[in-house]
CSV table of C-alpha atoms in Angstrom, one decimal:
chain,number,residue,atom,x,y,z
A,1396,UNK,CA,-7.7,-13.3,23.1
A,1397,UNK,CA,-11.0,-11.8,22.2
A,1398,UNK,CA,-13.1,-14.9,22.8
A,1399,UNK,CA,-11.9,-15.5,26.4
A,1400,UNK,CA,-13.3,-12.4,28.0
A,1401,UNK,CA,-16.7,-12.9,26.5
A,1402,UNK,CA,-17.2,-16.4,28.1
A,1403,UNK,CA,-18.4,-14.6,31.2
A,1404,UNK,CA,-18.9,-11.0,31.8
A,1405,UNK,CA,-16.5,-8.9,29.7
A,1406,UNK,CA,-13.9,-6.7,31.4
A,1407,UNK,CA,-14.7,-3.1,32.0
A,1408,UNK,CA,-11.3,-2.0,30.6
A,1409,UNK,CA,-8.5,-3.5,28.4
A,1410,UNK,CA,-5.0,-2.0,28.0
A,1411,UNK,CA,-3.1,-3.4,25.1
A,1412,UNK,CA,0.7,-2.9,24.8
A,1413,UNK,CA,1.5,-2.3,21.1
A,1414,UNK,CA,4.6,-0.9,19.4
A,1415,UNK,CA,5.6,2.4,17.8
A,1416,UNK,CA,7.0,0.2,15.0
A,1417,UNK,CA,3.5,0.5,13.4
A,1418,UNK,CA,4.5,3.9,12.0
A,1419,UNK,CA,7.4,2.5,10.0
A,1420,UNK,CA,10.2,4.9,9.0
A,1421,UNK,CA,9.2,8.5,9.5
A,1422,UNK,CA,12.5,10.0,8.3
A,1423,UNK,CA,13.2,11.6,11.7
A,1424,UNK,CA,10.0,13.6,11.8
A,1425,UNK,CA,8.0,14.3,14.9
A,1426,UNK,CA,5.2,11.7,15.3
A,1427,UNK,CA,1.9,12.0,17.1
A,1428,UNK,CA,-0.9,9.4,17.5
A,1429,UNK,CA,-2.7,10.9,14.5
A,1430,UNK,CA,0.0,10.0,12.0
A,1431,UNK,CA,-1.1,7.3,9.6
A,1432,UNK,CA,0.4,3.9,10.3
A,1433,UNK,CA,2.9,2.4,7.7
A,1434,UNK,CA,4.1,-0.9,9.2
A,1435,UNK,CA,6.9,-2.5,7.1
A,1436,UNK,CA,7.8,-5.6,9.2
A,1437,UNK,CA,5.7,-8.7,9.9
A,1438,UNK,CA,6.1,-7.9,13.6
A,1439,UNK,CA,4.6,-4.5,13.2
A,1440,UNK,CA,1.9,-5.7,10.9
A,1441,UNK,CA,0.7,-8.2,13.5
A,1442,UNK,CA,0.5,-5.4,16.0
A,1443,UNK,CA,-1.6,-3.3,13.6
A,1444,UNK,CA,-4.0,-6.1,13.2
A,1445,UNK,CA,-4.2,-6.7,16.9
A,1446,UNK,CA,-4.9,-3.0,17.5
A,1447,UNK,CA,-7.6,-2.9,14.9
A,1448,UNK,CA,-9.3,-6.1,16.2
A,1449,UNK,CA,-9.2,-5.0,19.8
A,1450,UNK,CA,-10.6,-1.5,19.2
A,1451,UNK,CA,-13.4,-2.9,17.0
A,1452,UNK,CA,-14.2,-5.5,19.7
A,1453,UNK,CA,-14.2,-2.8,22.4
A,1454,UNK,CA,-16.7,-0.7,20.4
A,1455,UNK,CA,-19.0,-3.7,19.8
A,1456,UNK,CA,-18.8,-5.0,23.4
A,1457,UNK,CA,-18.9,-1.6,25.1
A,1458,UNK,CA,-15.4,-2.2,26.6
A,1459,UNK,CA,-13.0,0.7,27.0
A,1460,UNK,CA,-9.8,-0.3,25.1
A,1461,UNK,CA,-6.6,1.7,25.5
A,1462,UNK,CA,-3.8,1.0,23.0
A,1463,UNK,CA,-0.3,2.0,24.3
A,1464,UNK,CA,2.3,2.3,21.6
A,1465,UNK,CA,5.6,1.6,23.2
A,1466,UNK,CA,9.2,2.1,22.0
A,1467,UNK,CA,12.4,0.4,23.5
A,1468,UNK,CA,12.0,-0.6,27.2
A,1469,UNK,CA,14.9,-0.5,29.5
A,1470,UNK,CA,15.6,-1.2,33.2
A,1471,UNK,CA,18.5,-2.3,35.3
A,1472,UNK,CA,16.8,-5.6,36.3
A,1473,UNK,CA,15.4,-6.4,32.8
A,1474,UNK,CA,17.1,-9.2,31.0
A,1475,UNK,CA,19.1,-7.6,28.2
A,1476,UNK,CA,17.3,-4.4,29.0
A,1477,UNK,CA,20.1,-2.2,30.3
A,1478,UNK,CA,21.4,0.3,27.7
A,1479,UNK,CA,24.9,-0.4,29.0
A,1480,UNK,CA,24.7,-4.0,27.9
A,1481,UNK,CA,24.7,-3.0,24.2
A,1482,UNK,CA,27.8,-0.8,24.8
A,1483,UNK,CA,29.5,-3.6,26.7
A,1484,UNK,CA,28.9,-6.0,23.9
A,1485,UNK,CA,30.8,-3.7,21.6
A,1486,UNK,CA,27.9,-3.2,19.2
A,1487,UNK,CA,28.7,-0.3,16.9
A,1488,UNK,CA,26.3,2.5,16.0
A,1489,UNK,CA,25.7,4.3,12.7
A,1490,UNK,CA,27.8,7.2,11.6
A,1491,UNK,CA,26.2,10.6,12.3
A,1492,UNK,CA,25.3,11.2,8.7
A,1493,UNK,CA,23.5,7.8,8.5
A,1494,UNK,CA,21.9,7.8,12.0
A,1495,UNK,CA,18.3,8.0,13.0
A,1496,UNK,CA,16.4,8.9,16.1
A,1497,UNK,CA,15.6,6.5,18.9
A,1498,UNK,CA,12.9,6.4,21.5
A,1499,UNK,CA,12.8,4.7,24.9
A,1500,UNK,CA,10.8,4.4,28.2
A,1501,UNK,CA,11.9,3.1,31.6
A,1502,UNK,CA,10.0,-0.1,32.7
A,1503,UNK,CA,8.8,1.6,35.9
A,1504,UNK,CA,7.3,4.5,34.0
A,1505,UNK,CA,5.8,2.1,31.5
A,1506,UNK,CA,4.1,0.2,34.4
A,1507,UNK,CA,2.8,3.4,35.8
A,1508,UNK,CA,1.4,4.4,32.4
A,1509,UNK,CA,-0.4,1.1,32.1
A,1510,UNK,CA,-2.1,1.7,35.5
A,1511,UNK,CA,-2.9,5.3,34.5
A,1512,UNK,CA,-4.5,4.0,31.3
A,1513,UNK,CA,-6.8,1.7,33.2
A,1514,UNK,CA,-8.2,4.6,35.1
A,1515,UNK,CA,-7.8,7.6,32.8
A,1516,UNK,CA,-7.5,6.2,29.3
A,1517,UNK,CA,-10.2,7.3,26.8
A,1518,UNK,CA,-12.3,4.6,25.0
A,1519,UNK,CA,-10.6,3.1,21.9
A,1520,UNK,CA,-7.8,5.6,22.3
A,1521,UNK,CA,-4.1,5.3,21.2
A,1522,UNK,CA,-1.4,6.8,23.4
A,1523,UNK,CA,2.3,6.9,22.8
A,1524,UNK,CA,4.3,6.0,26.0
A,1525,UNK,CA,7.9,7.4,25.8
A,1526,UNK,CA,10.2,9.6,27.8
A,1527,UNK,CA,11.5,13.1,26.9
A,1528,UNK,CA,14.9,12.0,25.5
A,1529,UNK,CA,15.4,13.5,22.0
A,1530,UNK,CA,18.6,11.9,20.6
A,1531,UNK,CA,19.8,10.0,17.6
A,1532,UNK,CA,20.8,6.4,18.3
A,1533,UNK,CA,24.5,7.0,18.2
A,1534,UNK,CA,24.3,10.1,20.5
A,1535,UNK,CA,22.1,8.1,22.8
A,1536,UNK,CA,24.6,5.3,23.3
A,1537,UNK,CA,27.5,7.8,23.5
A,1538,UNK,CA,25.7,9.4,26.4
A,1539,UNK,CA,25.0,6.0,28.0
A,1540,UNK,CA,28.7,5.2,27.7
A,1541,UNK,CA,29.8,8.6,29.2
A,1542,UNK,CA,27.4,8.3,32.1
A,1543,UNK,CA,28.6,4.7,32.8
A,1544,UNK,CA,32.3,5.3,32.4
A,1545,UNK,CA,32.5,3.1,29.3
A,1546,UNK,CA,34.2,3.7,26.0
A,1547,UNK,CA,31.9,5.1,23.3
A,1548,UNK,CA,30.8,2.6,20.7
A,1549,UNK,CA,32.5,2.6,17.3
A,1550,UNK,CA,30.7,4.3,14.3
A,1551,UNK,CA,30.1,2.5,11.0
A,1552,UNK,CA,28.5,3.6,7.8
A,1553,UNK,CA,25.2,2.5,6.4
A,1554,UNK,CA,27.2,0.6,3.7
A,1555,UNK,CA,29.0,-1.4,6.4
A,1556,UNK,CA,25.8,-2.2,8.4
A,1557,UNK,CA,25.4,-5.7,7.0
A,1558,UNK,CA,28.7,-6.7,8.5
A,1559,UNK,CA,27.7,-5.6,12.0
A,1560,UNK,CA,23.9,-5.9,12.5
A,1561,UNK,CA,21.5,-8.7,12.4
A,1562,UNK,CA,18.3,-8.4,10.3
A,1563,UNK,CA,16.3,-7.7,13.4
A,1564,UNK,CA,18.8,-5.1,14.7
A,1565,UNK,CA,18.8,-3.4,11.3
A,1566,UNK,CA,14.9,-3.3,11.2
A,1567,UNK,CA,15.1,-1.0,14.2
A,1568,UNK,CA,18.1,1.1,13.1
A,1569,UNK,CA,16.6,1.6,9.6
A,1570,UNK,CA,13.6,3.5,11.0
A,1571,UNK,CA,13.8,7.0,12.4
A,1572,UNK,CA,11.1,8.9,14.3
A,1573,UNK,CA,10.7,11.3,17.2
A,1574,UNK,CA,7.8,10.5,19.4
A,1575,UNK,CA,5.6,13.1,21.1
A,1576,UNK,CA,4.4,12.2,24.6
A,1577,UNK,CA,2.1,15.2,24.9
A,1578,UNK,CA,-1.1,13.1,24.8
A,1579,UNK,CA,0.4,10.7,27.5
A,1580,UNK,CA,1.1,13.6,29.8
A,1581,UNK,CA,-2.2,15.4,29.1
A,1582,UNK,CA,-4.7,12.6,29.1
A,1583,UNK,CA,-3.0,10.0,31.4
A,1584,UNK,CA,-1.6,12.8,33.6
A,1585,UNK,CA,1.6,10.8,33.9
A,1586,UNK,CA,4.6,12.6,35.4
A,1587,UNK,CA,7.7,10.7,34.4
A,1588,UNK,CA,10.0,9.7,37.2
A,1589,UNK,CA,12.8,9.0,34.7
A,1590,UNK,CA,12.1,11.6,32.0
A,1591,UNK,CA,15.5,11.1,30.3
A,1592,UNK,CA,18.2,8.4,30.2
A,1593,UNK,CA,20.2,10.5,32.7
A,1594,UNK,CA,17.6,9.8,35.4
A,1595,UNK,CA,17.1,6.3,34.1
A,1596,UNK,CA,20.7,5.3,34.6
A,1597,UNK,CA,20.9,7.1,38.0
A,1598,UNK,CA,18.1,5.0,39.6
A,1599,UNK,CA,17.9,1.2,40.2
């Protein structure tokens, strides 16, 4: 990845799509880009390494690198990316006392954020790209079900989680954080077209 652009003239700007999983479990606290990273999965550790290498390369090569940390992406035409699909599969959610916060961004707003980062992103800067929704996972999918005319998902306890979730699913559910998008709005000047799941489900 880093060798290819240097074979000829390097690009003037690189935008890298990373993950908010680099923070690990934040126990439901609000998270900004200045929070120390604490990746706990191999997937997130690979992203931490890629971020570090790209930013170091950008500084050395004089290339402006923007790192976008992205949560769950959804869109009506994205394979497996409709929030309703999870409800339709009958996948349960955690009981309220065991539940954690979830974060999302509509694919169209993410695409616009990538373009905005090309033009407005600061050199070697990290920006979280997420919408304004502030809900725990169970409440989020309850709302998805209500807006879509579907039955709400069943609730299970943390002790029952192993019976219902794969290891990959549990790695997401076992982390809780509330992402701030203030830097995205301030520096990229991005106005979300689908600021919450309500608008996201209303559009195509």
